Short mmCIF file of C-alpha atoms and ligand atoms in Angstrom, two decimals:
data_model
loop_
_atom_site.label_atom_id
_atom_site.label_comp_id
_atom_site.label_asym_id
_atom_site.label_seq_id
_atom_site.Cartn_x
_atom_site.Cartn_y
_atom_site.Cartn_z
CA MET A 370 0.00 0.00 0.00
CA VAL A 371 1.42 3.38 -1.00
CA ARG A 372 1.70 5.90 1.84
CA PHE A 373 2.80 9.48 2.02
CA ALA A 374 2.91 11.79 4.98
CA LEU A 375 3.53 15.42 5.80
CA PRO A 376 4.92 16.24 9.21
CA MET A 377 1.98 16.43 11.62
CA TYR A 378 3.03 19.85 12.99
CA LEU A 379 2.87 21.23 9.43
CA LEU A 380 -0.59 19.79 8.82
CA LYS A 381 -1.83 21.17 12.14
CA ALA A 382 -0.43 24.60 11.37
CA LEU A 383 -1.84 24.75 7.85
CA LEU A 384 -5.21 23.07 8.03
CA PRO A 385 -8.27 23.56 10.24
CA ALA A 386 -9.32 20.57 12.35
CA GLN A 387 -12.37 19.71 10.25
CA THR A 388 -10.25 19.64 7.06
CA ARG A 389 -7.63 17.46 8.74
CA LEU A 390 -10.37 15.09 9.86
CA ARG A 391 -11.80 14.91 6.33
CA LEU A 392 -8.37 14.18 4.84
CA ARG A 393 -7.74 11.58 7.52
CA SER A 394 -11.08 9.91 6.79
CA TYR A 395 -10.11 9.66 3.08
CA SER A 396 -6.87 7.93 3.98
CA TRP A 397 -8.71 5.57 6.35
CA TRP A 398 -11.29 4.85 3.64
CA ALA A 399 -8.42 3.86 1.29
CA ARG A 400 -6.94 1.64 3.99
CA GLY A 401 -10.35 0.05 4.58
CA TRP A 402 -10.65 -0.66 0.87
CA PHE A 403 -7.16 -2.21 0.90
CA TYR A 404 -8.05 -4.55 3.78
CA GLN A 405 -11.57 -5.45 2.65
CA GLY A 406 -12.39 -9.11 3.17
CA LYS A 407 -14.77 -11.45 4.95
CA GLU A 408 -12.95 -12.46 8.11
CA VAL A 409 -14.00 -9.67 10.52
CA PHE A 410 -16.86 -7.16 10.80
CA CYS A 411 -16.82 -3.70 12.35
CA PRO A 412 -20.27 -2.80 13.75
CA LEU A 413 -19.40 0.91 13.77
CA CYS A 414 -18.55 1.45 10.09
CA GLU A 415 -20.35 -1.78 9.11
CA GLY A 416 -17.36 -2.85 7.04
CA HIS A 417 -16.07 -6.37 6.39
CA PHE A 418 -12.28 -6.76 6.44
CA GLN A 419 -9.48 -9.31 6.29
CA LYS A 420 -8.51 -8.43 9.87
CA PHE A 421 -8.35 -5.73 12.52
CA LEU A 422 -4.91 -4.16 12.80
CA PRO A 423 -2.48 -4.27 15.74
CA PHE A 424 -2.56 -1.19 17.97
CA GLY A 425 -1.21 0.15 21.26
CA VAL A 426 2.12 0.68 23.00
CA GLU A 427 1.84 -2.96 24.07
CA ARG A 428 0.68 -4.11 20.62
CA ARG A 429 -2.73 -5.75 20.75
CA PRO A 430 -3.55 -7.88 17.70
CA GLN A 431 -7.01 -7.52 16.15
CA ALA A 432 -7.52 -4.05 17.67
CA LEU A 433 -7.89 -1.25 15.12
CA CYS A 434 -10.56 -1.08 12.41
CA PRO A 435 -8.68 -0.40 9.14
CA LYS A 436 -11.44 1.88 7.89
CA CYS A 437 -12.95 3.82 10.82
CA HIS A 438 -9.98 3.64 13.19
CA THR A 439 -12.06 2.45 16.14
CA LEU A 440 -10.81 0.03 18.80
CA GLU A 441 -12.20 -2.94 20.70
CA ARG A 442 -13.79 -0.77 23.40
CA HIS A 443 -15.58 1.44 20.85
CA ARG A 444 -17.13 -1.54 19.04
CA LEU A 445 -18.20 -3.09 22.36
CA LEU A 446 -19.75 0.19 23.56
CA TRP A 447 -21.65 0.61 20.29
CA LEU A 448 -23.10 -2.90 20.58
CA TYR A 449 -24.15 -2.14 24.16
CA LEU A 450 -25.72 1.15 23.09
CA GLN A 451 -27.61 -0.55 20.28
CA GLU A 452 -28.81 -3.56 22.23
CA GLN A 453 -29.16 -2.43 25.86
CA VAL A 454 -29.85 1.30 25.54
CA GLN A 455 -31.76 1.07 22.23
CA VAL A 456 -29.92 4.27 21.36
CA GLU A 457 -31.18 4.20 17.77
CA THR A 458 -34.84 4.39 18.75
CA GLN A 459 -35.25 5.77 22.31
CA GLN A 460 -35.84 9.48 22.90
CA LEU A 461 -32.77 10.37 24.98
CA SER A 462 -30.74 13.41 25.92
CA VAL A 463 -27.11 12.39 25.62
CA LEU A 464 -23.84 13.92 26.81
CA HIS A 465 -20.75 12.46 25.17
CA MET A 466 -17.53 13.41 26.97
CA ALA A 467 -14.30 13.45 24.92
CA PRO A 468 -16.20 12.21 21.86
CA GLU A 469 -14.66 9.58 19.67
CA PRO A 470 -15.14 11.00 16.13
CA VAL A 471 -16.81 7.99 14.52
CA LEU A 472 -19.15 7.39 17.44
CA GLN A 473 -19.96 11.10 17.57
CA GLU A 474 -20.92 11.13 13.89
CA LYS A 475 -23.19 8.11 14.36
CA LEU A 476 -24.92 9.57 17.42
CA LYS A 477 -25.27 13.07 15.93
CA ARG A 478 -27.18 11.63 12.98
CA LEU A 479 -29.81 9.90 15.13
CA PRO A 480 -32.97 12.08 15.08
CA ASN A 481 -34.30 10.57 18.31
CA LEU A 482 -31.35 11.91 20.36
CA GLN A 483 -30.75 15.33 21.85
CA TYR A 484 -27.00 15.06 21.59
CA ARG A 485 -24.16 17.19 22.99
CA SER A 486 -20.48 16.34 22.89
CA ALA A 487 -18.00 18.04 25.18
CA ASP A 488 -14.28 18.23 25.74
CA LEU A 489 -11.74 20.48 27.38
CA SER A 490 -9.70 21.02 24.22
CA SER A 491 -10.85 18.91 21.25
CA PRO A 492 -12.05 21.12 18.36
CA LEU A 493 -14.33 18.28 17.30
CA ALA A 494 -16.50 18.53 20.42
CA MET A 495 -19.61 20.73 20.34
CA ASP A 496 -18.95 22.30 23.75
CA LYS A 497 -15.65 23.27 25.32
CA VAL A 498 -16.02 22.30 28.97
CA ASP A 499 -14.08 21.27 32.04
CA ILE A 500 -15.60 18.04 33.36
CA GLN A 501 -14.89 19.31 36.89
CA ARG A 502 -17.21 22.31 36.28
CA LEU A 503 -19.87 21.33 33.77
CA PRO A 504 -21.96 24.19 32.35
CA TYR A 505 -25.19 22.16 32.15
CA ALA A 506 -28.25 22.38 34.39
CA ASP A 507 -28.97 19.74 37.03
CA ALA A 508 -30.64 16.55 35.72
CA SER A 509 -30.09 17.40 32.04
CA PHE A 510 -29.16 14.02 30.55
CA ASP A 511 -30.62 10.52 30.28
CA LEU A 512 -27.31 9.08 29.16
CA ILE A 513 -23.69 10.15 29.63
CA LEU A 514 -20.78 8.47 27.84
CA CYS A 515 -17.39 8.91 29.46
CA SER A 516 -14.76 6.59 28.04
CA HIS A 517 -11.13 6.70 29.10
CA VAL A 518 -11.49 10.22 30.53
CA LEU A 519 -11.37 10.04 34.32
CA ALA A 520 -7.73 8.95 34.61
CA HIS A 521 -6.79 12.20 32.87
CA VAL A 522 -8.79 14.50 35.15
CA PRO A 523 -6.94 16.08 38.09
CA ASP A 524 -9.89 15.87 40.52
CA GLU A 525 -11.77 12.63 39.82
CA LYS A 526 -14.23 13.17 42.71
CA LEU A 527 -15.26 16.58 41.43
CA ALA A 528 -15.75 15.15 37.92
CA LEU A 529 -17.94 12.30 39.17
CA GLN A 530 -19.98 14.67 41.32
CA GLU A 531 -20.56 16.88 38.30
CA LEU A 532 -21.56 13.90 36.15
CA SER A 533 -23.96 12.86 38.91
CA ARG A 534 -25.41 16.38 39.09
CA VAL A 535 -26.19 16.65 35.36
CA LEU A 536 -27.51 13.07 35.08
CA LYS A 537 -31.27 12.61 35.42
CA PRO A 538 -32.41 10.62 38.48
CA LYS A 539 -33.10 7.54 36.34
CA GLY A 540 -30.24 8.21 33.91
CA ARG A 541 -27.23 6.08 33.10
CA LEU A 542 -23.55 6.96 33.07
CA LEU A 543 -21.47 4.55 30.98
CA LEU A 544 -17.82 4.57 32.00
CA GLN A 545 -14.86 2.84 30.45
CA ALA A 546 -11.34 3.04 31.81
CA ARG A 547 -8.07 1.21 31.58
CA ILE A 548 -7.94 -1.03 34.64
CA PHE A 549 -4.51 -2.31 35.69
CA LEU A 550 -5.44 -5.80 36.80
CA ASP A 551 -2.29 -6.19 38.90
CA LEU A 552 -3.32 -3.25 41.11
CA PRO A 553 -5.79 -4.10 43.91
CA GLN A 554 -5.89 -0.37 44.72
CA THR A 555 -5.68 2.58 42.34
CA LEU A 556 -2.22 4.11 42.19
CA GLU A 557 -2.38 7.86 42.82
CA GLU A 558 0.69 9.30 44.48
CA ALA A 559 0.69 12.82 45.91
CA ASP A 560 4.32 13.33 44.96
CA VAL A 561 3.72 12.56 41.26
CA ALA A 562 2.86 16.10 40.26
CA THR A 563 4.56 17.07 37.00
CA PRO A 564 3.98 15.76 33.45
CA GLN A 565 7.46 14.22 33.51
CA GLN A 566 6.76 12.45 36.81
CA ARG A 567 3.39 11.22 35.52
CA LEU A 568 4.99 9.91 32.34
CA LYS A 569 7.51 7.96 34.38
CA ALA A 570 5.04 6.68 36.99
CA HIS A 571 1.86 6.20 34.91
CA GLY A 572 3.13 5.84 31.34
CA GLN A 573 1.38 9.00 30.09
CA ALA A 574 2.16 12.64 30.90
CA ASP A 575 -1.51 13.45 31.43
CA ARG A 576 -2.50 10.31 33.37
CA PHE A 577 -3.15 11.36 36.95
CA ARG A 578 -3.69 7.84 38.29
CA LYS A 579 -3.59 4.18 37.32
CA TYR A 580 -6.91 2.58 38.09
CA GLY A 581 -6.88 -0.73 39.91
CA LEU A 582 -9.53 -3.26 40.82
CA ASP A 583 -11.21 -0.71 43.13
CA PHE A 584 -12.48 1.44 40.22
CA SER A 585 -16.16 0.59 40.88
CA GLU A 586 -15.79 1.45 44.57
CA ARG A 587 -14.28 4.84 43.72
CA VAL A 588 -17.24 5.64 41.45
CA SER A 589 -19.74 4.31 44.01
CA ALA A 590 -18.22 6.57 46.66
CA GLN A 591 -19.45 9.58 44.67
CA GLY A 592 -23.12 8.60 44.73
CA PHE A 593 -23.52 5.94 42.08
CA ALA A 594 -24.55 2.31 42.02
CA VAL A 595 -22.10 0.62 39.67
CA SER A 596 -22.49 -2.60 37.67
CA PRO A 597 -19.41 -3.79 35.79
CA VAL A 598 -20.63 -5.42 32.57
CA ASP A 599 -18.38 -7.77 30.60
CA TYR A 600 -20.52 -7.33 27.49
CA ALA A 601 -18.26 -9.33 25.18
CA GLN A 602 -19.47 -12.39 27.08
CA THR A 603 -22.85 -12.03 25.39
CA ARG A 604 -21.06 -13.41 22.30
CA THR A 605 -19.34 -16.71 21.58
CA SER A 606 -15.53 -16.64 21.34
CA GLN A 607 -15.83 -16.89 17.54
CA GLU A 608 -18.20 -13.92 17.49
CA GLN A 609 -15.85 -11.97 19.76
CA GLN A 610 -13.04 -12.59 17.28
CA HIS A 611 -15.23 -11.71 14.32
CA LEU A 612 -16.28 -8.41 15.94
CA GLY A 613 -12.85 -7.63 17.42
CA LEU A 614 -14.15 -7.11 20.95
CA GLY A 615 -10.87 -7.69 22.77
CA GLN A 616 -10.18 -9.16 26.18
CA GLN A 617 -11.61 -7.91 29.47
CA GLU A 618 -13.13 -4.69 28.16
CA ILE A 619 -15.58 -3.74 30.89
CA ILE A 620 -18.43 -1.24 30.64
CA PHE A 621 -19.16 0.24 34.07
CA VAL A 622 -22.85 1.11 34.16
CA ALA A 623 -23.40 3.74 36.85
CA THR A 624 -26.80 4.98 38.01
CA PRO A 625 -27.57 7.52 40.73
CA SER A 626 -27.57 5.34 43.85
CA ALA A 627 -30.53 7.10 45.48
CA HIS A 628 -32.77 5.81 42.68
CA VAL A 629 -31.65 2.19 42.47
CA PRO A 630 -34.14 -0.26 44.03
CA ALA A 631 -32.70 -1.91 47.16
ZN1 LIG B 1184 -14.87 0.30 11.42
#
């Protein structure tokens, strides 16, 4: 496959974000065409391909959709939204934090949703917000999506309290996060304070903590009832492979605890 590339800093300086996204989608479309096949199926772009591509610092095989660039967790979340939330037919007000571009485009197009996306810095989001101080009224949303965000927020408690405030009493907050399975307790050291220290301790300069097996408890402590859902298990192992759902991707379904039946 023929590839060419301009330095990213040059592209960023010369082109607005929407144009860069359009150009990137053309290149992904070409890659999707190159890898078209029958072996795997991406439920987000509804494409059939020879395989999903390896992705990640610790390379995961069968991870990245060649065409729409989504990962295991995105495909799993979309299946959950389709099947358990009936997101394509229910009348819902939705807040999508740090929106993944492909998922955002799908959700924006659904006429039954009142959809807002929000991010601190992404030009692709509809609202520029700090998750620790959300600009929305109390009880605004039926559904909030917050995937791989909380580890990058300085004050996790404040963020969860804000998400709880803007969620309707019977609403649902769907959380995804990288859980370090070797950590019984979340690693969050007071003396890891600079980007350099965070990079060394947590592997990313903007990762404020490494979540351990106590993630649900930390969310519960801020007023939620939390159900960890291993949604890939609703499929056979062959179906999991076919859909590229990955290993141990958990969706944490959080509801305001005051409204959960005892
Ligand atoms: Zn795809």
